[in-house]
Coordinates of C-alpha atoms in Angstrom, one line a residue:
X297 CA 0.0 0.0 0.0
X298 CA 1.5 3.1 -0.7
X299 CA 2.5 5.7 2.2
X300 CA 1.4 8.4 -0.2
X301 CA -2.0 9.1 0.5
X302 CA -2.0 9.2 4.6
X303 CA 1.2 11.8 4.3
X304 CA -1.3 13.9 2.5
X305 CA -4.0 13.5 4.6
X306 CA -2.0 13.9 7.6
X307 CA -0.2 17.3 6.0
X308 CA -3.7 18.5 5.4
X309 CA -4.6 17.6 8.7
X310 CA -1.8 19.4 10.0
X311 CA -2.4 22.6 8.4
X312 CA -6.2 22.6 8.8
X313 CA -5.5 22.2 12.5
X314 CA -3.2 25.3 12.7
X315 CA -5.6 27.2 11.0
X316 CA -8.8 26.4 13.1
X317 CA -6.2 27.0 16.5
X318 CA -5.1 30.9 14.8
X319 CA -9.2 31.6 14.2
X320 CA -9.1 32.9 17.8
X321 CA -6.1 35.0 17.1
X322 CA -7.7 36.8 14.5
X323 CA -11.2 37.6 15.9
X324 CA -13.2 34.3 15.7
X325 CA -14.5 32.7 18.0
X326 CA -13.0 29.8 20.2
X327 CA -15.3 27.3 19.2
X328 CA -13.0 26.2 16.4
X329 CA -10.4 25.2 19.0
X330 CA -11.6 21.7 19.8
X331 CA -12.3 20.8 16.3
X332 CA -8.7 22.1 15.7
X333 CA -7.9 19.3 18.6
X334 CA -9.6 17.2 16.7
X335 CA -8.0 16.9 13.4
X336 CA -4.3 17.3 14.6
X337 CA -5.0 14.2 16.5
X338 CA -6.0 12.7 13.2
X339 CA -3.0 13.9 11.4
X340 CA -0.2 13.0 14.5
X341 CA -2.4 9.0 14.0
X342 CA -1.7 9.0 10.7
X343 CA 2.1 10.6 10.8
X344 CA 3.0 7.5 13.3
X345 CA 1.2 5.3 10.5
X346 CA 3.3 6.3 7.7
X347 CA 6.2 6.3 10.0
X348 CA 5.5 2.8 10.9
X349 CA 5.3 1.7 7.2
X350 CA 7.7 3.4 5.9
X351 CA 10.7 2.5 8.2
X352 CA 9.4 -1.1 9.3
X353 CA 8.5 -0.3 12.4
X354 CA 11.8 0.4 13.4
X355 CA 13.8 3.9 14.7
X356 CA 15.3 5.6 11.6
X357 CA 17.6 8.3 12.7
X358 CA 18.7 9.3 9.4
X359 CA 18.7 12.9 8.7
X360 CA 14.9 13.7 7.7
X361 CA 13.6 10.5 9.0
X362 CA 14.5 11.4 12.2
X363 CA 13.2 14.9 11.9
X364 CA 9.9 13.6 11.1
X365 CA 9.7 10.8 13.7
X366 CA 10.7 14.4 16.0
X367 CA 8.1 16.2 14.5
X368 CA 5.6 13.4 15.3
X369 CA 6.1 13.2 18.9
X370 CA 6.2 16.8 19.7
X371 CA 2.8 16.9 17.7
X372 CA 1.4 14.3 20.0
X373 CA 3.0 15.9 23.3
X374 CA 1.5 19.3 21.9
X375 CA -2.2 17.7 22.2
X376 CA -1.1 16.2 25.4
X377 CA 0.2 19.8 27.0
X378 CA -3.2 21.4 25.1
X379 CA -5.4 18.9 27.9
X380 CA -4.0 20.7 30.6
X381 CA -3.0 23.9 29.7
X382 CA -5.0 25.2 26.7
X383 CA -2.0 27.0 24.4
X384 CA -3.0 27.5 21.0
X385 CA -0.2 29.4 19.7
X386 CA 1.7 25.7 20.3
X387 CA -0.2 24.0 17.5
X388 CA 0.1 27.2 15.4
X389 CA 3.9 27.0 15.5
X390 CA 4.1 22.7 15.9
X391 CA 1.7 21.6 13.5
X392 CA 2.6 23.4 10.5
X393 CA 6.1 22.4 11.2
X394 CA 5.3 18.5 11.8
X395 CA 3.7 19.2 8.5
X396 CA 6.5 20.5 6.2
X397 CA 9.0 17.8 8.0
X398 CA 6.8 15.2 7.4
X399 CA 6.1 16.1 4.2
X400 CA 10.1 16.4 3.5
X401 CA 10.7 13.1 4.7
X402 CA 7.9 11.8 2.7
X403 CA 8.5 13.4 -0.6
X404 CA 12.0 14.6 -0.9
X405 CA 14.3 12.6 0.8
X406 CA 15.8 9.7 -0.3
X407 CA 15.0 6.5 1.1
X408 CA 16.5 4.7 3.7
X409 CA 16.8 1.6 5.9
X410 CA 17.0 2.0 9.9
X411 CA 20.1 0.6 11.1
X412 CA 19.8 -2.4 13.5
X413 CA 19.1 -1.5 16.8
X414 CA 20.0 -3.8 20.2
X415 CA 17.4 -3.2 23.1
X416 CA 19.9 -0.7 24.8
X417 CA 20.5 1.8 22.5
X418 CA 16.6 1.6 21.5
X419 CA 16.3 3.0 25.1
X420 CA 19.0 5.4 25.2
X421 CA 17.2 6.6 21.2
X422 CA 13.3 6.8 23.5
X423 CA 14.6 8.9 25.9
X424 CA 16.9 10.9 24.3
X425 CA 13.6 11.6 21.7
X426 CA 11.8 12.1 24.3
X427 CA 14.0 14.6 26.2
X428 CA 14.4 16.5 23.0
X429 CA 10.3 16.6 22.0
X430 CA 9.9 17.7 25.3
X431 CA 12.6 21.1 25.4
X432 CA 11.4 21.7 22.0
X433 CA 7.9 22.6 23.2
X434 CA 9.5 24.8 25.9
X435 CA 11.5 26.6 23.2
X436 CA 8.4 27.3 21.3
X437 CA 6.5 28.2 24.6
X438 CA 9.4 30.6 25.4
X439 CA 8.9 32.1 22.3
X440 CA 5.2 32.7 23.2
X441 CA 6.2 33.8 26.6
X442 CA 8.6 36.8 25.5
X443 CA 5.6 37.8 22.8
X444 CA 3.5 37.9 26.0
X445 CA 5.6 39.6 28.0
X446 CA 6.4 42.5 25.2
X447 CA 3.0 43.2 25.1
X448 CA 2.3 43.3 28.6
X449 CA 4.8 45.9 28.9
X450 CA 3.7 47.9 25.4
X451 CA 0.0 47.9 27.3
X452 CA -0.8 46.5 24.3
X453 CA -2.6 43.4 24.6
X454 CA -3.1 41.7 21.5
X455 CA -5.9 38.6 20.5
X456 CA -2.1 36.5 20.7
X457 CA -2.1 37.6 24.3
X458 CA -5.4 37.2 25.6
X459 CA -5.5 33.5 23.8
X460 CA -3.0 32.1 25.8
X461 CA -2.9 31.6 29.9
X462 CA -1.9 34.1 32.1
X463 CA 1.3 35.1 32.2
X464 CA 2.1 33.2 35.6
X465 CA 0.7 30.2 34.0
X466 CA 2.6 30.2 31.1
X467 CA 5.7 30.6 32.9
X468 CA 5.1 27.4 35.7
X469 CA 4.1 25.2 32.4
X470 CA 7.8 26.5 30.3
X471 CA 9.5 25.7 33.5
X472 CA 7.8 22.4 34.2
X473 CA 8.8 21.2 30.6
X474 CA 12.1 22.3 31.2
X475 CA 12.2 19.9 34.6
X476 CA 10.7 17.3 32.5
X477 CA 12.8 17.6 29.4
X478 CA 16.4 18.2 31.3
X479 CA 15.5 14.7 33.7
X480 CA 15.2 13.0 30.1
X481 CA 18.4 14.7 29.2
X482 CA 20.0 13.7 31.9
X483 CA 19.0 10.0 31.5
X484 CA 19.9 10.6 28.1
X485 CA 23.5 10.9 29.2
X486 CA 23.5 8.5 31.8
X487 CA 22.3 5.7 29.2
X488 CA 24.7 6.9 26.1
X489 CA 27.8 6.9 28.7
X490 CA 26.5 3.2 29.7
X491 CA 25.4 1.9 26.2
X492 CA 27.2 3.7 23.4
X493 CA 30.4 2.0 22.4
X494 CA 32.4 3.5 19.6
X495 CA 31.8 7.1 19.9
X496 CA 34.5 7.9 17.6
X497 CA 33.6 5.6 14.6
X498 CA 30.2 6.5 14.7
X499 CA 31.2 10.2 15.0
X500 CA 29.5 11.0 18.3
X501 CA 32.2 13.3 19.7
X502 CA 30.1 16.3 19.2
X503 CA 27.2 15.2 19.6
X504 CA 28.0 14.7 23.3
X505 CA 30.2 17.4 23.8
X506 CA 27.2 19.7 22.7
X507 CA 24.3 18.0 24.9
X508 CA 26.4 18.1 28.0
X509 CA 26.8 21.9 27.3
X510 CA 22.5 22.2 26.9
X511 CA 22.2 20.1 30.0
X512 CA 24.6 22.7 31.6
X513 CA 22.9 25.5 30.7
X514 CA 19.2 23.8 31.1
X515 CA 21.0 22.4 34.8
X516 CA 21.7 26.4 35.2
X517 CA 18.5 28.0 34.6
X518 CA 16.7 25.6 36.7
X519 CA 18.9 26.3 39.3
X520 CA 18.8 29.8 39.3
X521 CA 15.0 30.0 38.9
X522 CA 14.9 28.0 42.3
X523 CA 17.6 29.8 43.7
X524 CA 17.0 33.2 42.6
X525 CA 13.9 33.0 40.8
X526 CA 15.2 33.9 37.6
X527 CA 12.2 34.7 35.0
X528 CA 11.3 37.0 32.0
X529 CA 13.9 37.7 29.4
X530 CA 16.8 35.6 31.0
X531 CA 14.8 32.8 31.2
X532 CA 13.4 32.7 27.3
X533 CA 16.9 33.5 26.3
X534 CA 18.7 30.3 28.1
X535 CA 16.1 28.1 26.6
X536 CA 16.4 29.0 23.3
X537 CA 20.7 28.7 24.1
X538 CA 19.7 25.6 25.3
X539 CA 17.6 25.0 22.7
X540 CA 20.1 25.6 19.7
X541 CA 23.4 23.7 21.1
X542 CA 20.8 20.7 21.6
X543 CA 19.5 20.9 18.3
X544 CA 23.3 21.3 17.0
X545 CA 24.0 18.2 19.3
X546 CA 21.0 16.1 17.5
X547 CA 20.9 16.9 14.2
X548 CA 24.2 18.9 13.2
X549 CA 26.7 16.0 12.5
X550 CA 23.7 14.1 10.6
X551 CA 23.6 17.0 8.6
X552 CA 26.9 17.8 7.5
X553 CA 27.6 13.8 7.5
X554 CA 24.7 13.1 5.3
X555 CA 23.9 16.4 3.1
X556 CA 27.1 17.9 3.2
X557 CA 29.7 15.0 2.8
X558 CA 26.8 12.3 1.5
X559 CA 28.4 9.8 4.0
X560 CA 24.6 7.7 4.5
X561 CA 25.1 5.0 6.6

């Protein structure tokens, strides 16, 4: 059966979702906001389908396979976050971005076969995905969170503004993802220093050099909001910091090793 078909459905899915979250940012009413729900649910069903088919069922972390299978799960951790704390402006950034990643992976990459994968590193893969999805929705709520905060201080409110929780709120939720995501990074760590043999052959230098460096500055920020209850600017800017030498960490060697030098394992 080909893959073709749900990728669409799930793109469309995607996009229609991020349009029906935005309706309240531009004057409509909210109403659209659980049928929004709805359909990204939908789509993130069918992005784990064609993930499923297309790699066999197994981890891919090839370049864009990876991003998708990325994409997925902060798509599915968006809904989960949206249960408790209603933020539409995540699925207005997310969704649209699960979209075009899956749709990359999908369409325009080449194809690939997952590498074989012992029960260990499988772990160390979950948690270090799971780590990851997790910062990355604190990196877009941080985002949100200095948007907020601008506006506060223009006295200019915006729709943007009064869609998402108050400020307070917003700020507990960015710094409980953060807890959440830098435990997973630190288990992330703690399983790669136990599991991964070979870091030079399979060019993991960096790549751990780099995510100790975010756990440092994540380790930091945490510390210094309980410490000194550090908030506001300082806080969105060490999360994005954070933010960027993880991504470096996860994705920059796969790039340069696999669109730069066209080393594909």
């Amino acid at each position: 059966m080909s893959l073709a078909l749900p990728a669409i459905l799930s793109i469309v899915l995607y996009l229609a979702s991020a349009a029906l979250l935005a309706a309240p940012l531009t004057g409509c009413p909210r109403t659209p906001q659980r049928l929004g729900l709805g359909a990204a649910t939908l789509a993130v069903l069918l992005h784990a389908a064609v993930l499923l088919g297309a790699h066999g069922g197994r981890v891919d972390l090839h370049f864009f396979a990876a991003l998708s299978l990325v994409a997925g799960v902060v798509a599915a951790l968006t809904l989960l976050v949206n249960l408790t704390r209603p933020v539409a402006g995540l699925g207005v950034i997310v969704f649209p971005l699960a979209a075009l990643l899956l749709a990359l992976d999908s369409f325009v990459a080449p194809p690939t076969r997952p590498l074989p994968l012992d029960w260990q590193i499988t772990l160390h893969v979950a948690i270090a995905l799971l780590a990851y999805s997790l910062l990355s929705i604190a990196a877009v709520l941080a985002i949100l969170l200095a948007v907020q905060e601008r506006a506060l201080r223009a006295h200019r409110p915006g729709r943007l503004v009064r869609a998402l929780p108050p400020l307070t709120q917003t700020e507990a939720l960015l710094f409980r993802l953060i807890g959440a995501g830098f435990v997973g990074l630190t288990l992330t760590l703690l399983t790669g220093a136990l599991f991964v043999q070979n870091i030079r052959g399979q060019h993991l230098a960096h790549t751990i050099v780099l995510s100790v460096v975010a756990w440092v500055i994540f380790g930091a920020l945490l510390w210094g909001r309980w410490r000194h209850g550090w908030r506001g600017t300082r806080a969105v800017n060490l999360t994005l910091a954070g933010m960027a030498v993880l991504a470096l960490a996860f994705f920059g060697s796969k790039f340069v090793l696999e669109m730069v030098l066209k080393r594909t394992p």
